[in-house]
Coordinates of C-alpha atoms in Angstrom, one line a residue:
X1 CA 0.0 0.0 0.0
X2 CA 1.4 3.3 -1.1
X3 CA 2.2 5.8 1.8
X4 CA 2.6 9.5 1.2
X5 CA 4.6 10.2 4.4
X6 CA 7.0 13.0 3.6
X7 CA 4.7 15.9 4.2
X8 CA 3.5 14.3 7.4
X9 CA 7.1 13.7 8.5
X10 CA 7.9 17.4 8.0
X11 CA 4.8 18.4 10.0
X12 CA 5.8 16.1 12.8
X13 CA 9.3 17.5 12.8
X14 CA 8.0 21.1 12.8
X15 CA 5.4 20.7 15.5
X16 CA 6.9 17.9 17.6
X17 CA 7.6 20.4 20.4
X18 CA 3.8 20.8 20.9
X19 CA 3.0 17.1 20.4
X20 CA 3.3 14.3 22.8
X21 CA 6.7 12.6 22.4
X22 CA 8.4 9.8 24.3
X23 CA 12.2 9.8 23.7
X24 CA 12.6 6.8 26.0
X25 CA 10.0 4.7 24.1
X26 CA 11.7 5.9 20.9
X27 CA 15.1 4.7 22.0
X28 CA 13.7 1.3 23.1
X29 CA 12.0 0.9 19.6
X30 CA 15.3 1.9 17.9
X31 CA 17.3 -0.7 19.9
X32 CA 14.7 -3.3 18.8
X33 CA 15.1 -2.2 15.2
X34 CA 18.8 -2.6 15.4
X35 CA 18.5 -6.2 16.6
X36 CA 16.0 -7.0 13.8
X37 CA 18.3 -5.3 11.3
X38 CA 21.3 -7.3 12.4
X39 CA 19.2 -10.5 12.1
X40 CA 18.1 -9.5 8.6
X41 CA 14.4 -9.4 9.7
X42 CA 13.7 -6.4 7.5
X43 CA 10.0 -5.9 7.9
X44 CA 10.2 -6.2 11.7
X45 CA 13.1 -3.7 11.7
X46 CA 11.1 -1.3 9.5
X47 CA 8.1 -1.4 12.0
X48 CA 10.4 -0.8 15.0
X49 CA 12.1 2.2 13.3
X50 CA 8.7 3.6 12.4
X51 CA 7.7 3.4 16.1
X52 CA 10.9 5.2 17.1
X53 CA 10.1 8.0 14.6
X54 CA 6.6 8.3 15.8
X55 CA 7.8 8.8 19.3
X56 CA 10.7 11.1 18.4
X57 CA 10.5 12.6 14.8
X58 CA 13.5 15.0 15.4
X59 CA 16.2 12.3 15.5
X60 CA 17.8 11.9 12.1
X61 CA 19.4 8.5 13.1
X62 CA 15.9 6.9 13.1
X63 CA 15.1 8.1 9.6
X64 CA 18.5 6.9 8.4
X65 CA 18.1 3.3 9.6
X66 CA 14.5 3.1 8.3
X67 CA 15.7 4.4 4.9
X68 CA 18.5 1.8 4.8
X69 CA 16.0 -1.0 5.6
X70 CA 13.7 0.3 2.9
X71 CA 16.6 0.4 0.5
X72 CA 17.4 -3.2 1.2
X73 CA 13.7 -4.1 0.6
X74 CA 14.0 -2.2 -2.8
X75 CA 11.3 0.2 -1.5
X76 CA 13.2 3.1 -3.0
X77 CA 10.3 5.6 -3.0
X78 CA 9.8 5.5 0.7
X79 CA 13.5 5.3 1.3
X80 CA 13.8 8.6 -0.7
X81 CA 11.1 10.1 1.5
X82 CA 13.2 9.3 4.6
X83 CA 16.3 10.6 2.9
X84 CA 14.5 13.9 2.2
X85 CA 13.8 14.1 6.0
X86 CA 17.4 13.4 6.7
X87 CA 18.5 16.2 4.4
X88 CA 16.0 18.5 6.2
X89 CA 17.2 17.6 9.6
X90 CA 20.9 17.6 8.8
X91 CA 21.5 19.9 5.8
X92 CA 25.2 20.0 6.3
X93 CA 25.9 16.3 6.5
X94 CA 27.5 15.3 3.1
X95 CA 26.7 11.6 3.5
X96 CA 23.0 12.3 3.5
X97 CA 23.2 13.8 0.0
X98 CA 25.4 10.9 -1.2
X99 CA 22.7 8.4 0.1
X100 CA 19.9 10.4 -1.5
X101 CA 21.8 10.7 -4.8
X102 CA 22.1 6.9 -4.8
X103 CA 18.3 6.6 -4.3
X104 CA 17.6 9.1 -7.1
X105 CA 19.8 7.0 -9.4
X106 CA 17.8 3.8 -8.5
X107 CA 14.6 5.7 -9.3
X108 CA 16.1 6.7 -12.7
X109 CA 16.5 10.4 -12.0
X110 CA 20.0 11.1 -13.2
X111 CA 19.8 14.9 -13.0
X112 CA 18.7 14.9 -9.3
X113 CA 21.3 12.3 -8.5
X114 CA 24.0 14.5 -10.1
X115 CA 22.8 17.5 -8.0
X116 CA 23.0 15.5 -4.8
X117 CA 26.5 14.1 -5.6
X118 CA 27.6 17.7 -6.4
X119 CA 26.2 18.9 -3.1
X120 CA 27.9 16.1 -1.2
X121 CA 31.3 16.9 -2.7
X122 CA 30.8 20.6 -2.1
X123 CA 30.2 19.8 1.6
X124 CA 33.6 18.1 1.7
X125 CA 32.9 14.4 0.9
X126 CA 36.0 12.9 -0.7
X127 CA 35.7 9.2 -1.0
X128 CA 36.0 6.8 -4.0
X129 CA 32.3 5.9 -4.0
X130 CA 31.0 9.4 -4.5
X131 CA 33.4 10.1 -7.4
X132 CA 32.6 6.7 -9.0
X133 CA 28.9 7.4 -8.7
X134 CA 29.1 10.8 -10.2
X135 CA 31.4 9.6 -13.0
X136 CA 28.9 7.0 -13.9
X137 CA 26.2 9.6 -14.2
X138 CA 28.4 11.8 -16.4
X139 CA 29.3 8.8 -18.6
X140 CA 25.6 7.9 -19.1
X141 CA 24.9 11.4 -20.2
X142 CA 27.8 11.4 -22.7
X143 CA 29.8 13.9 -20.6
X144 CA 33.0 12.0 -21.1
X145 CA 35.5 14.6 -20.0
X146 CA 33.8 15.0 -16.7
X147 CA 33.5 11.2 -16.3
X148 CA 37.2 10.8 -16.9
X149 CA 38.1 13.4 -14.3
X150 CA 35.9 11.8 -11.7
X151 CA 37.1 8.2 -12.4
X152 CA 40.7 9.5 -12.3
X153 CA 40.1 11.1 -8.9
X154 CA 38.4 7.9 -7.6
X155 CA 41.4 5.9 -8.7
X156 CA 43.8 8.2 -6.9
X157 CA 41.8 7.8 -3.7
X158 CA 42.0 4.0 -3.9
X159 CA 44.7 2.6 -6.2
X160 CA 43.9 -1.1 -5.7
X161 CA 40.3 -1.0 -6.9
X162 CA 40.0 -2.3 -10.5
X163 CA 36.4 -1.2 -11.0
X164 CA 36.9 2.5 -11.7
X165 CA 40.0 1.7 -13.8
X166 CA 37.9 -0.5 -16.0
X167 CA 35.1 2.0 -16.1
X168 CA 37.5 4.7 -17.2
X169 CA 38.7 2.4 -19.9
X170 CA 35.1 2.1 -21.2
X171 CA 34.9 5.9 -21.4
X172 CA 38.2 6.0 -23.3
X173 CA 36.8 3.3 -25.6
X174 CA 33.6 5.3 -26.2
X175 CA 35.8 8.2 -27.2
X176 CA 37.8 5.9 -29.5
X177 CA 40.9 6.3 -27.5
X178 CA 41.7 2.6 -27.6
X179 CA 45.3 2.7 -26.6
X180 CA 44.4 4.4 -23.3
X181 CA 41.5 2.1 -22.9
X182 CA 43.7 -0.9 -23.3
X183 CA 46.1 0.4 -20.6
X184 CA 43.2 0.7 -18.2
X185 CA 41.9 -2.8 -19.0
X186 CA 45.3 -4.3 -18.5
X187 CA 45.7 -2.6 -15.2
X188 CA 42.3 -3.7 -13.9
X189 CA 43.0 -7.3 -14.9
X190 CA 46.4 -7.1 -13.2
X191 CA 44.7 -6.1 -10.0
X192 CA 41.9 -8.7 -10.4
X193 CA 42.9 -11.6 -12.7
X194 CA 39.4 -13.1 -12.7
X195 CA 37.7 -9.8 -13.7
X196 CA 35.9 -11.4 -16.7
X197 CA 34.0 -8.3 -17.7
X198 CA 37.3 -6.5 -18.3
X199 CA 38.4 -9.3 -20.6
X200 CA 35.3 -8.8 -22.8
X201 CA 36.0 -5.0 -22.9
X202 CA 39.7 -5.6 -23.7
X203 CA 38.8 -8.0 -26.4
X204 CA 36.6 -5.4 -28.1
X205 CA 39.4 -2.7 -27.8
X206 CA 42.0 -5.1 -29.2
X207 CA 39.7 -5.8 -32.2
X208 CA 39.3 -2.2 -32.9
X209 CA 43.1 -1.9 -33.2
X210 CA 43.2 -4.9 -35.5
X211 CA 44.7 -7.3 -32.9
X212 CA 42.1 -10.1 -33.7
X213 CA 44.1 -13.1 -32.4
X214 CA 44.5 -11.5 -28.9
X215 CA 40.9 -10.4 -29.0
X216 CA 39.9 -14.0 -29.5
X217 CA 41.9 -15.0 -26.4
X218 CA 40.0 -12.5 -24.3
X219 CA 36.6 -13.5 -25.8
X220 CA 37.4 -17.2 -25.1
X221 CA 38.4 -16.3 -21.5
X222 CA 35.1 -14.5 -21.0
X223 CA 32.9 -17.3 -22.4
X224 CA 34.8 -20.0 -20.5
X225 CA 34.1 -18.1 -17.2
X226 CA 30.6 -16.6 -17.9
X227 CA 29.0 -19.1 -20.3
X228 CA 26.6 -18.3 -23.1
X229 CA 26.5 -14.5 -23.8
X230 CA 25.1 -13.0 -27.0
X231 CA 27.4 -10.0 -27.0
X232 CA 30.5 -12.2 -26.5
X233 CA 29.4 -14.6 -29.3
X234 CA 28.8 -11.7 -31.6
X235 CA 32.2 -10.1 -31.0
X236 CA 34.0 -13.4 -31.3
X237 CA 32.1 -14.2 -34.5
X238 CA 33.1 -10.8 -36.0
X239 CA 36.8 -11.5 -35.1
X240 CA 36.6 -14.9 -36.8
X241 CA 35.1 -13.3 -39.8
X242 CA 38.0 -10.8 -40.1
X243 CA 40.4 -13.7 -39.8
X244 CA 38.5 -15.7 -42.6
X245 CA 37.7 -18.5 -40.1
X246 CA 34.2 -18.5 -41.5
X247 CA 32.9 -21.8 -40.2
X248 CA 33.6 -20.6 -36.7
X249 CA 32.1 -17.2 -37.4
X250 CA 28.8 -18.9 -38.5
X251 CA 28.8 -21.1 -35.4
X252 CA 29.2 -18.0 -33.1
X253 CA 26.6 -16.0 -34.9
X254 CA 24.3 -19.0 -34.6
X255 CA 24.8 -19.2 -30.9
X256 CA 24.1 -15.5 -30.5
X257 CA 20.9 -15.9 -32.5
X258 CA 19.7 -18.6 -30.0
X259 CA 19.9 -15.9 -27.3
X260 CA 18.6 -12.9 -29.3
X261 CA 16.7 -14.4 -32.3
X262 CA 15.2 -11.0 -33.2
X263 CA 18.5 -9.3 -34.0
X264 CA 18.4 -8.6 -37.7
X265 CA 22.1 -7.7 -37.8
X266 CA 23.1 -11.1 -36.6
X267 CA 21.4 -12.6 -39.6
X268 CA 23.3 -10.1 -41.9
X269 CA 26.6 -11.0 -40.2
X270 CA 26.0 -14.7 -40.5
X271 CA 25.0 -14.3 -44.1
X272 CA 28.3 -12.5 -44.9
X273 CA 30.2 -15.5 -43.5
X274 CA 28.0 -17.9 -45.5
X275 CA 28.7 -16.0 -48.7
X276 CA 32.4 -16.5 -48.0
X277 CA 31.8 -20.2 -47.6
X278 CA 30.0 -20.3 -51.0
X279 CA 26.6 -21.1 -49.3
X280 CA 24.7 -18.4 -51.3
X281 CA 21.2 -19.9 -50.9
X282 CA 21.7 -20.1 -47.1
X283 CA 22.9 -16.5 -47.1
X284 CA 19.8 -15.4 -49.0
X285 CA 17.6 -17.1 -46.4
X286 CA 19.4 -15.1 -43.6
X287 CA 19.0 -11.9 -45.5
X288 CA 15.4 -12.5 -46.2
X289 CA 14.9 -13.0 -42.4
X290 CA 16.7 -9.8 -41.8
X291 CA 14.3 -8.0 -44.1
X292 CA 11.4 -9.5 -42.3
X293 CA 12.7 -8.4 -38.9
X294 CA 13.7 -4.9 -40.1
X295 CA 11.5 -4.0 -43.1
X296 CA 12.6 -0.4 -43.0
X297 CA 16.3 -1.0 -42.8
X298 CA 18.1 0.0 -46.0
X299 CA 21.1 -2.2 -45.1
X300 CA 19.0 -5.3 -45.1
X301 CA 17.7 -4.6 -48.7
X302 CA 21.2 -3.9 -49.9
X303 CA 22.4 -7.2 -48.5
X304 CA 19.5 -9.2 -49.9
X305 CA 20.0 -7.5 -53.3
X306 CA 23.5 -8.7 -53.4
X307 CA 22.3 -12.3 -52.8
X308 CA 19.7 -12.0 -55.6
X309 CA 22.3 -10.8 -58.0
X310 CA 24.7 -13.6 -57.0
X311 CA 22.0 -16.1 -57.8
X312 CA 21.1 -14.5 -61.1
X313 CA 17.9 -12.9 -60.0
X314 CA 18.8 -9.4 -61.3
X315 CA 15.4 -7.9 -61.4
X316 CA 14.9 -8.7 -57.7
X317 CA 18.4 -7.4 -56.9
X318 CA 17.7 -4.1 -58.6
X319 CA 14.3 -3.8 -56.9
X320 CA 16.0 -4.3 -53.5
X321 CA 18.6 -1.7 -54.2
X322 CA 15.9 0.7 -55.4
X323 CA 14.0 0.0 -52.1
X324 CA 17.2 0.8 -50.1
X325 CA 17.4 4.2 -52.0
X326 CA 13.7 4.9 -51.2
X327 CA 14.3 4.2 -47.5
X328 CA 17.6 6.2 -47.3
X329 CA 18.0 8.5 -50.3
X330 CA 21.0 10.2 -48.6
X331 CA 22.9 6.9 -48.3
X332 CA 25.7 7.0 -50.9
X333 CA 26.3 3.2 -50.7
X334 CA 22.8 2.5 -51.9
X335 CA 23.4 4.6 -55.1
X336 CA 26.8 3.0 -55.6
X337 CA 25.3 -0.5 -55.2
X338 CA 22.6 0.1 -57.8
X339 CA 25.0 1.9 -60.1
X340 CA 27.4 -1.0 -60.0
X341 CA 24.7 -3.4 -60.8
X342 CA 23.5 -1.3 -63.8
X343 CA 27.2 -1.1 -65.0
X344 CA 27.7 -4.9 -64.9
X345 CA 24.3 -5.4 -66.6
X346 CA 25.4 -3.1 -69.4
X347 CA 23.0 -0.2 -68.7
X348 CA 25.8 2.4 -68.6
X349 CA 23.5 5.5 -68.7
X350 CA 21.7 4.5 -65.6
X351 CA 24.9 3.4 -64.0
X352 CA 26.4 6.8 -64.7
X353 CA 23.5 8.6 -63.1
X354 CA 23.5 6.5 -59.9
X355 CA 27.2 6.7 -59.5
X356 CA 27.2 10.5 -60.0
X357 CA 24.6 10.8 -57.2
X358 CA 26.8 8.6 -54.9
X359 CA 29.7 11.1 -55.6
X360 CA 27.5 14.1 -54.9
X361 CA 26.6 12.6 -51.5
X362 CA 30.2 11.6 -50.7
X363 CA 32.7 13.5 -52.9
X364 CA 35.6 11.3 -51.6
X365 CA 33.9 8.0 -52.5
X366 CA 36.8 6.5 -54.5
X367 CA 35.1 3.2 -55.4
X368 CA 32.1 5.1 -56.9
X369 CA 34.5 7.4 -58.8
X370 CA 36.4 4.4 -60.3
X371 CA 33.2 2.8 -61.7
X372 CA 31.8 6.2 -62.8
X373 CA 34.9 6.7 -65.0
X374 CA 34.4 3.3 -66.6
X375 CA 30.7 4.0 -67.2
X376 CA 31.5 7.4 -68.9
X377 CA 34.1 5.7 -71.0
X378 CA 31.5 3.1 -72.2
X379 CA 29.2 5.9 -73.2
X380 CA 31.8 8.0 -75.0
X381 CA 31.9 7.4 -78.9
X382 CA 35.0 5.5 -80.0
X383 CA 37.7 7.6 -81.7
X384 CA 37.6 7.5 -85.6
X385 CA 39.8 4.7 -87.1
X386 CA 42.2 5.6 -90.0
X387 CA 41.3 4.3 -93.4
X388 CA 43.1 1.1 -94.5
X389 CA 45.8 1.4 -97.0
X390 CA 44.3 -1.1 -99.3
X391 CA 41.2 -3.3 -99.1
X392 CA 41.8 -6.9 -98.0
X393 CA 40.5 -9.7 -100.1
X394 CA 38.1 -10.7 -97.4
X395 CA 36.6 -8.6 -94.7
X396 CA 37.0 -10.0 -91.3
X397 CA 33.8 -10.6 -89.4
X398 CA 33.3 -8.3 -86.4
X399 CA 31.9 -10.2 -83.6
X400 CA 30.1 -8.6 -80.7
X401 CA 31.3 -9.8 -77.4
X402 CA 29.0 -9.6 -74.3
X403 CA 30.4 -8.0 -71.2
X404 CA 31.7 -10.9 -69.1
X405 CA 29.9 -11.1 -65.7
X406 CA 32.2 -10.1 -62.9
X407 CA 32.3 -12.2 -59.8
X408 CA 29.9 -11.4 -57.0
X409 CA 31.6 -11.1 -53.6
X410 CA 29.2 -9.6 -51.1
X411 CA 31.1 -7.7 -48.4
X412 CA 30.9 -8.3 -44.7
X413 CA 27.9 -6.7 -43.1
X414 CA 29.0 -6.2 -39.5
X415 CA 26.7 -6.3 -36.5
X416 CA 25.6 -2.8 -35.2
X417 CA 26.8 -3.9 -31.8
X418 CA 30.5 -3.1 -31.2
X419 CA 32.7 -5.5 -33.1
X420 CA 36.4 -6.0 -33.2
X421 CA 36.8 -3.8 -36.2
X422 CA 34.8 -2.1 -38.9
X423 CA 34.1 -4.2 -42.0
X424 CA 35.5 -3.1 -45.3
X425 CA 33.9 -2.9 -48.7
X426 CA 35.2 -4.3 -52.0
X427 CA 36.8 -1.8 -54.3
X428 CA 35.9 -3.3 -57.7
X429 CA 32.4 -2.8 -59.1
X430 CA 30.5 -5.9 -58.1
X431 CA 26.8 -6.9 -57.7
X432 CA 27.2 -6.8 -53.9
X433 CA 25.9 -4.8 -51.0
X434 CA 28.2 -2.2 -49.7
X435 CA 27.9 -1.8 -45.9
X436 CA 26.4 1.7 -45.2
X437 CA 28.7 3.8 -43.0
X438 CA 26.6 6.8 -41.9
X439 CA 28.4 9.7 -40.2
X440 CA 27.4 9.3 -36.5
X441 CA 26.9 11.9 -33.8
X442 CA 29.1 11.0 -30.9
X443 CA 27.8 8.0 -29.1
X444 CA 26.8 8.5 -25.4
X445 CA 26.6 5.0 -24.2
X446 CA 29.5 3.5 -22.3
X447 CA 30.0 0.8 -24.9
X448 CA 32.3 2.0 -27.9
X449 CA 30.8 2.6 -31.3
X450 CA 32.2 1.6 -34.7
X451 CA 34.4 4.1 -36.5
X452 CA 32.3 6.4 -38.7
X453 CA 32.9 7.0 -42.4
X454 CA 34.6 10.2 -43.5
X455 CA 32.3 13.2 -43.8
X456 CA 31.8 14.6 -47.3
X457 CA 33.8 17.7 -48.2
X458 CA 31.9 20.6 -49.8
X459 CA 32.6 23.9 -51.4
X460 CA 31.5 26.9 -49.3
X461 CA 28.3 28.1 -50.9
X462 CA 27.5 31.7 -51.8
X463 CA 24.1 31.8 -50.2
X464 CA 22.3 29.8 -47.5
X465 CA 19.8 28.5 -50.1
X466 CA 22.6 26.8 -52.0
X467 CA 23.8 24.7 -49.1
X468 CA 22.8 21.1 -49.2
X469 CA 21.2 19.2 -46.3
X470 CA 24.4 17.2 -46.0
X471 CA 26.5 20.4 -45.6
X472 CA 24.1 21.7 -42.9
X473 CA 24.4 18.4 -41.1
X474 CA 28.2 18.5 -41.3
X475 CA 28.2 22.1 -39.9
X476 CA 25.8 21.3 -37.2
X477 CA 27.9 18.3 -36.0
X478 CA 31.0 20.5 -36.0
X479 CA 29.2 23.2 -33.9
X480 CA 28.0 20.5 -31.4
X481 CA 31.6 19.3 -31.0
X482 CA 32.6 23.0 -30.3
X483 CA 29.9 23.3 -27.6
X484 CA 27.8 25.8 -29.7
X485 CA 24.6 23.9 -29.3
X486 CA 22.1 26.6 -30.3
X487 CA 24.0 27.3 -33.5
X488 CA 24.2 23.6 -34.1
X489 CA 20.5 23.2 -33.8
X490 CA 19.8 26.0 -36.3
X491 CA 22.0 24.3 -38.9
X492 CA 20.4 20.9 -38.3
X493 CA 16.9 22.5 -38.4
X494 CA 17.8 23.6 -41.9
X495 CA 19.1 20.2 -42.9
X496 CA 15.8 18.6 -41.8
X497 CA 13.8 21.3 -43.6
X498 CA 15.7 20.4 -46.8
X499 CA 15.5 16.6 -46.3
X500 CA 12.6 15.7 -44.0
X501 CA 13.7 12.0 -44.1
X502 CA 17.3 12.7 -43.1
X503 CA 17.7 10.3 -40.1
X504 CA 21.3 11.3 -39.3
X505 CA 20.3 15.0 -39.0
X506 CA 17.6 14.1 -36.5
X507 CA 20.1 12.0 -34.5
X508 CA 22.6 14.9 -34.6
X509 CA 20.1 17.4 -33.4
X510 CA 18.9 15.1 -30.7
X511 CA 22.4 14.8 -29.5
X512 CA 22.8 18.6 -29.3
X513 CA 19.6 18.7 -27.2
X514 CA 20.9 15.9 -25.1
X515 CA 24.1 17.9 -24.4
X516 CA 21.8 20.8 -23.4
X517 CA 19.8 18.4 -21.1
X518 CA 16.7 19.2 -23.0
X519 CA 15.7 15.6 -22.8
X520 CA 12.1 15.9 -24.1
X521 CA 13.3 17.3 -27.5
X522 CA 16.2 15.0 -27.6
X523 CA 13.9 12.0 -27.1
X524 CA 11.6 13.2 -29.9
X525 CA 14.5 13.5 -32.4
X526 CA 15.9 10.1 -31.5
X527 CA 12.5 8.6 -31.9
X528 CA 12.2 10.1 -35.4
X529 CA 15.7 9.0 -36.4
X530 CA 14.9 5.4 -35.4
X531 CA 11.5 5.6 -37.2
X532 CA 13.3 6.6 -40.3
X533 CA 16.2 4.1 -39.8
X534 CA 15.0 1.3 -37.5
X535 CA 18.5 -0.2 -37.1
X536 CA 20.3 3.1 -36.4
X537 CA 22.6 1.8 -33.6
X538 CA 24.0 5.3 -32.6
X539 CA 20.4 6.7 -32.3
X540 CA 19.5 3.8 -30.0
X541 CA 22.6 4.5 -27.8
X542 CA 21.7 8.2 -27.7
X543 CA 18.1 7.4 -26.9
X544 CA 19.2 5.0 -24.2
X545 CA 21.2 7.7 -22.5
X546 CA 18.2 10.1 -22.8
X547 CA 15.8 7.6 -21.3
X548 CA 18.2 6.9 -18.5
X549 CA 18.5 10.6 -17.8
X550 CA 14.7 10.8 -17.7
X551 CA 14.4 8.0 -15.3
X552 CA 13.3 5.2 -17.7
X553 CA 15.9 2.6 -16.9
X554 CA 13.9 -0.2 -18.5
X555 CA 13.6 1.7 -21.8
X556 CA 17.3 2.6 -21.6
X557 CA 18.2 -1.0 -21.2
X558 CA 16.0 -2.1 -24.1
X559 CA 17.6 0.6 -26.4
X560 CA 21.1 -0.3 -25.3
X561 CA 20.4 -4.0 -26.2
X562 CA 19.2 -3.0 -29.6
X563 CA 22.3 -0.9 -30.1
X564 CA 24.5 -4.0 -29.6

């Protein structure tokens, strides 16, 4: 039964001088409560401390013990009410604010938790726990520099604790500072050799630096100690894929799918391994399942289109690549994929148009440039031939030769969850699905994100109306990185006005709002980015941080799982 006690408690505190009180009876009840507490008889202890408070509502110690018991019982709402009374009775005691901050965090109110931790430190509290707690809140909000500073201070206060060292490593990894992350993971493991979570984190960081063999050692160590784990199987499968141990990659992705069967990216990853094994029909089945699970994901259609072309079903392949363009018209890889298909099918005019659009979207797209040059060469008239000196007795027959089909070698489609290293795309024009590499706003989750693709360069326009949505997006992201959030939002507003379906711009604007702690608008933008691009991992990470800041821990956990 819900009890709204705090106002009553304040009334009792304020007017206890005129009310009947019995300090002796309160002390007796308090001693009874201590005995129950030591015996882990929590309900009895709660009743005894309540009796003590009723007899003497001016003693903070009684509220403290009842709040601790309620915290043990996971009754955080009532524990918070008692913590409020503590702060009222003892406003200069730092530990009261640390305790209340912990309760706010359990009730999913990161901002209030941060305020209480700040107050506790301002009052002179200087212990590892308070700095670890505040660092964790900063990290969840994407405030990585503040998180690093707090974790570093916590480490200095207690040099033998591996937990803040590993946590700091995760912040470095989120910032893509993998060398520093590896140093922290190594140190945490040296302090605690059985720290299995640190092995998983170190394996990821090693993969990001291309050290796949040692990454495998860490993943094996984690799985041997922890057992079945979807993230570990996914990361190990990705490492095997990079090392061309494709049978093992298929096995690991299959184990991960047993745990998370609704993860479309696991099907895409397993399909990539199956293609390398020559199992093209099995790869098509996985890609069809990915489309069923994520019918609005352009990447799934690009991958399935590659399988259709591989199996000679070119009409279906072109249809899938056209669908990918409809879903994400600003995705250069989609235009490159369809343009490459047109080129190999001999439709050079359509190939030229698609490849030119890919180049407009990403001016430094070297693969698209190479195929575009070939397409334009095919469309150019041949140079005039010199007249023969004398006619031959018999004219040689000129035989038309069909364009030989080029081999289809679909590239690796990596899982959106962090993998040991980003997957690469083939350079030659092939009927395959290039893995989209959208430019991401900085991820705020503690788990590291994949390396983003280079941002397109552009020539400074002469007027605002001549600026493309991509350029407004690029400028907005740069302004966000400089801390100029209002100016960033203005640029991203214009990008969205020009391209209402521009998922990356919504994600970038949401991140700017998140940095401003305008969580409602941030949530709305991340929702729209995910609606437009349902497998947008960075948007899920950002929305997870936003939901956590707004007190929705369950929603944050759900989004974080989707981001993996």
